[in-house]
Amino acid sequence: MQEAIMTNSIFKNKMLGVLLLAVLSLSACAKKDSSSVRVAGRTTNTGTTSGGGVSQGGTTTSGTCGTSSAGKIFDQYASPQFETQVKNFVSATLDPQSLGTVSGNINDRTGVDLFATFKFDSAGSLIPAESNMLIKIFDSYANQVYQGQVIQPYSVSFSQASEGMIDRNTRQFQVKFRDGYGEIIFQGAYDNSIAEGTVYYQNYTAVSGYQPASGTLGNFRMYACSLIK
């Protein structure tokens, strides 16, 4: 029994070591080029983990608008397929095998946090330069400490959107983020408290050994006052 535990510990340390080397050599610079507005990568911090990390429970319909600026991307059925879709999504900028396990359950320790602002003008058209999005993927490696380095979540961010529109009568909206790596589309509706819907993606490229992927990333939920401007 002790031998099995020791073997698992050695294997885990080796995996964290390989991941840390990848982080320091690749992700610290982030994936970015002149044709894109996307920045993707994983960084490390010196110190000890503070625990948690992912927004436990995410955004719910209880409480008041603005209680939290963080939303969630999740699977309403907590399907194992969610992890596959997340790994397919990041394959535009990262070898999916470098990502740990990710749960679609909104209450689990691992998961996906969403920070975003969608700014529209009085006619309902999106103002791209004032709209942005940050996805933080808290996989099973995030917040672990290896040789004094705390492994951070894998993040994908867009400093501005591409296009979008909102109908303030039906309270429905669609926003697209697009660059040289692909596009991400948020399609949803909102009320006086919550904005929610579905996130779709279509990759234009992929890392070596993979083909460009597309599909449904998951459901999203966020306080309307934080998202819709």
XYZ file of C-alpha atoms in Angstrom:
229
model
C 0.000 0.000 0.000
C 2.785 2.418 0.986
C 4.658 1.520 -2.203
C 1.588 2.385 -4.304
C 1.186 5.734 -2.526
C 4.876 6.518 -3.040
C 4.652 5.610 -6.742
C 1.632 7.885 -7.203
C 3.436 10.726 -5.412
C 6.526 10.362 -7.628
C 4.347 10.291 -10.756
C 2.461 13.405 -9.607
C 5.706 15.292 -8.936
C 7.054 14.339 -12.364
C 3.869 15.584 -14.022
C 4.006 18.864 -12.103
C 7.671 19.231 -13.046
C 6.919 18.765 -16.742
C 4.004 21.196 -16.477
C 6.129 23.811 -14.700
C 8.801 23.599 -17.404
C 6.118 24.097 -20.050
C 4.724 27.074 -18.157
C 8.096 28.768 -17.802
C 9.190 28.124 -21.390
C 5.943 28.787 -23.254
C 3.001 30.243 -21.384
C 4.760 33.065 -19.576
C 5.051 34.887 -22.904
C 1.453 34.024 -23.788
C 0.157 33.119 -27.217
C -0.268 36.321 -29.189
C 0.445 37.617 -32.693
C -0.182 40.726 -34.771
C -3.437 39.375 -36.226
C -5.063 38.587 -32.897
C -6.430 40.218 -29.781
C -6.231 36.989 -27.785
C -3.737 36.278 -25.024
C -3.564 32.720 -23.716
C -1.266 31.111 -21.187
C -0.558 29.827 -17.711
C 1.800 31.551 -15.286
C 3.347 30.748 -11.905
C 3.631 32.719 -8.689
C 6.248 32.263 -5.995
C 4.763 31.347 -2.632
C 2.068 29.097 -1.260
C -1.404 28.383 -2.529
C -4.266 30.257 -0.899
C -6.658 27.385 -1.571
C -9.806 27.294 -3.666
C -9.299 29.551 -6.649
C -12.319 28.736 -8.724
C -15.480 30.595 -7.728
C -17.258 27.982 -5.656
C -20.886 27.691 -6.678
C -20.520 30.406 -9.294
C -23.284 32.899 -9.930
C -26.754 31.955 -8.798
C -30.139 33.599 -9.110
C -30.171 34.277 -5.369
C -28.701 37.401 -3.793
C -28.430 40.833 -5.341
C -26.977 41.922 -8.675
C -23.319 42.819 -8.359
C -22.539 40.499 -5.443
C -19.742 39.047 -7.580
C -18.098 40.143 -10.841
C -17.157 36.547 -11.695
C -19.426 34.323 -13.738
C -19.171 30.657 -14.649
C -18.928 28.500 -17.754
C -20.245 25.050 -16.908
C -22.321 22.093 -18.040
C -25.876 22.148 -16.699
C -25.851 18.335 -16.692
C -22.288 18.087 -15.256
C -21.400 15.813 -18.181
C -17.853 14.388 -18.546
C -18.035 15.714 -22.123
C -17.438 19.209 -20.708
C -13.766 18.443 -20.059
C -13.387 17.192 -23.634
C -14.883 20.409 -25.005
C -12.634 22.568 -22.816
C -9.560 20.679 -24.027
C -10.722 20.921 -27.644
C -11.178 24.671 -27.170
C -7.666 25.263 -25.785
C -6.075 23.109 -28.523
C -5.824 26.285 -30.618
C -3.080 27.523 -28.275
C -2.127 24.622 -25.982
C -1.509 20.875 -26.193
C -4.673 19.518 -24.490
C -2.575 16.886 -22.716
C -0.983 19.719 -20.718
C -4.356 20.495 -19.155
C -5.513 18.556 -16.094
C -9.041 17.437 -15.308
C -11.835 20.030 -15.457
C -15.325 19.548 -14.040
C -18.510 20.869 -15.608
C -20.227 20.840 -12.207
C -20.683 24.454 -11.125
C -19.975 23.505 -7.485
C -16.734 21.539 -7.975
C -13.194 22.620 -7.077
C -12.125 22.617 -10.724
C -14.038 24.538 -13.363
C -14.109 27.634 -15.556
C -14.527 31.215 -14.331
C -15.748 33.984 -16.625
C -15.044 37.716 -16.406
C -16.554 39.824 -19.181
C -18.042 43.172 -20.155
C -20.321 43.630 -23.172
C -20.880 47.322 -23.977
C -23.692 48.304 -26.366
C -24.740 51.660 -27.783
C -28.277 53.085 -27.668
C -29.150 51.381 -30.979
C -28.200 47.951 -29.621
C -24.925 47.557 -31.521
C -21.865 46.288 -29.679
C -19.009 48.698 -28.980
C -16.079 46.311 -29.665
C -13.294 48.419 -28.150
C -15.169 48.644 -24.838
C -16.050 44.941 -24.655
C -13.690 42.284 -23.318
C -13.561 38.763 -21.954
C -11.369 36.634 -19.688
C -11.760 32.879 -19.199
C -9.843 31.220 -16.341
C -9.624 27.429 -16.486
C -8.979 26.013 -13.022
C -7.887 22.467 -13.841
C -6.528 19.872 -11.405
C -3.030 21.403 -11.701
C -4.070 24.960 -10.813
C -3.075 26.202 -7.339
C -0.699 23.300 -6.763
C 2.781 24.162 -5.507
C 5.881 22.675 -7.110
C 9.369 23.758 -5.999
C 8.012 26.974 -4.529
C 5.964 27.885 -7.608
C 2.164 28.110 -7.472
C 0.675 26.990 -10.787
C -1.992 29.426 -11.963
C -5.126 28.624 -14.008
C -4.863 28.540 -17.794
C -6.335 31.804 -19.059
C -7.694 32.969 -22.401
C -8.453 36.669 -22.746
C -9.631 39.073 -25.428
C -8.970 42.793 -25.005
C -11.812 43.641 -27.376
C -14.726 41.986 -29.159
C -15.421 41.616 -32.865
C -19.159 42.192 -33.280
C -22.478 41.788 -31.529
C -25.934 43.126 -30.860
C -28.596 43.290 -28.178
C -32.382 43.534 -28.300
C -33.403 45.368 -25.157
C -37.067 44.530 -25.758
C -36.650 40.747 -25.882
C -33.517 40.996 -23.694
C -31.498 38.726 -25.951
C -27.921 39.279 -27.106
C -25.077 37.786 -29.112
C -21.400 38.746 -28.919
C -18.496 37.388 -30.950
C -14.776 37.485 -30.191
C -12.587 36.633 -33.181
C -8.877 36.561 -34.003
C -6.345 34.517 -35.951
C -6.855 31.478 -33.715
C -10.629 31.306 -33.991
C -13.837 32.724 -32.599
C -15.901 32.509 -29.432
C -19.609 33.354 -29.465
C -21.784 34.176 -26.462
C -25.497 33.813 -27.147
C -27.931 34.452 -24.337
C -30.635 36.398 -22.569
C -30.891 38.417 -19.374
C -33.345 39.684 -16.794
C -33.009 42.195 -13.967
C -30.531 39.936 -12.191
C -28.884 37.225 -14.309
C -27.456 36.928 -17.828
C -27.088 33.372 -19.087
C -26.853 31.347 -22.260
C -24.455 29.238 -24.308
C -20.817 29.646 -25.358
C -19.781 28.335 -28.779
C -16.294 28.195 -30.283
C -14.685 27.554 -33.650
C -10.909 27.239 -33.826
C -9.178 28.250 -37.051
C -5.915 26.594 -36.061
C -4.515 23.952 -33.713
C -1.238 23.005 -32.074
C 0.872 20.301 -33.701
C -0.836 16.908 -33.829
C -4.401 18.231 -33.670
C -7.064 19.502 -36.048
C -9.022 22.764 -35.556
C -11.973 22.000 -33.285
C -15.418 23.540 -32.914
C -18.512 23.004 -30.805
C -20.286 24.076 -27.639
C -17.953 25.056 -24.811
C -20.741 25.117 -22.233
C -23.421 27.179 -20.539
C -22.560 30.539 -19.005
C -24.096 32.469 -16.141
C -23.150 35.890 -14.803
C -24.754 38.835 -13.049
C -26.387 41.020 -15.704
C -25.164 44.266 -14.150
C -21.546 43.063 -14.474
C -21.892 41.766 -18.033
C -24.339 44.031 -19.886
C -23.392 47.697 -20.169
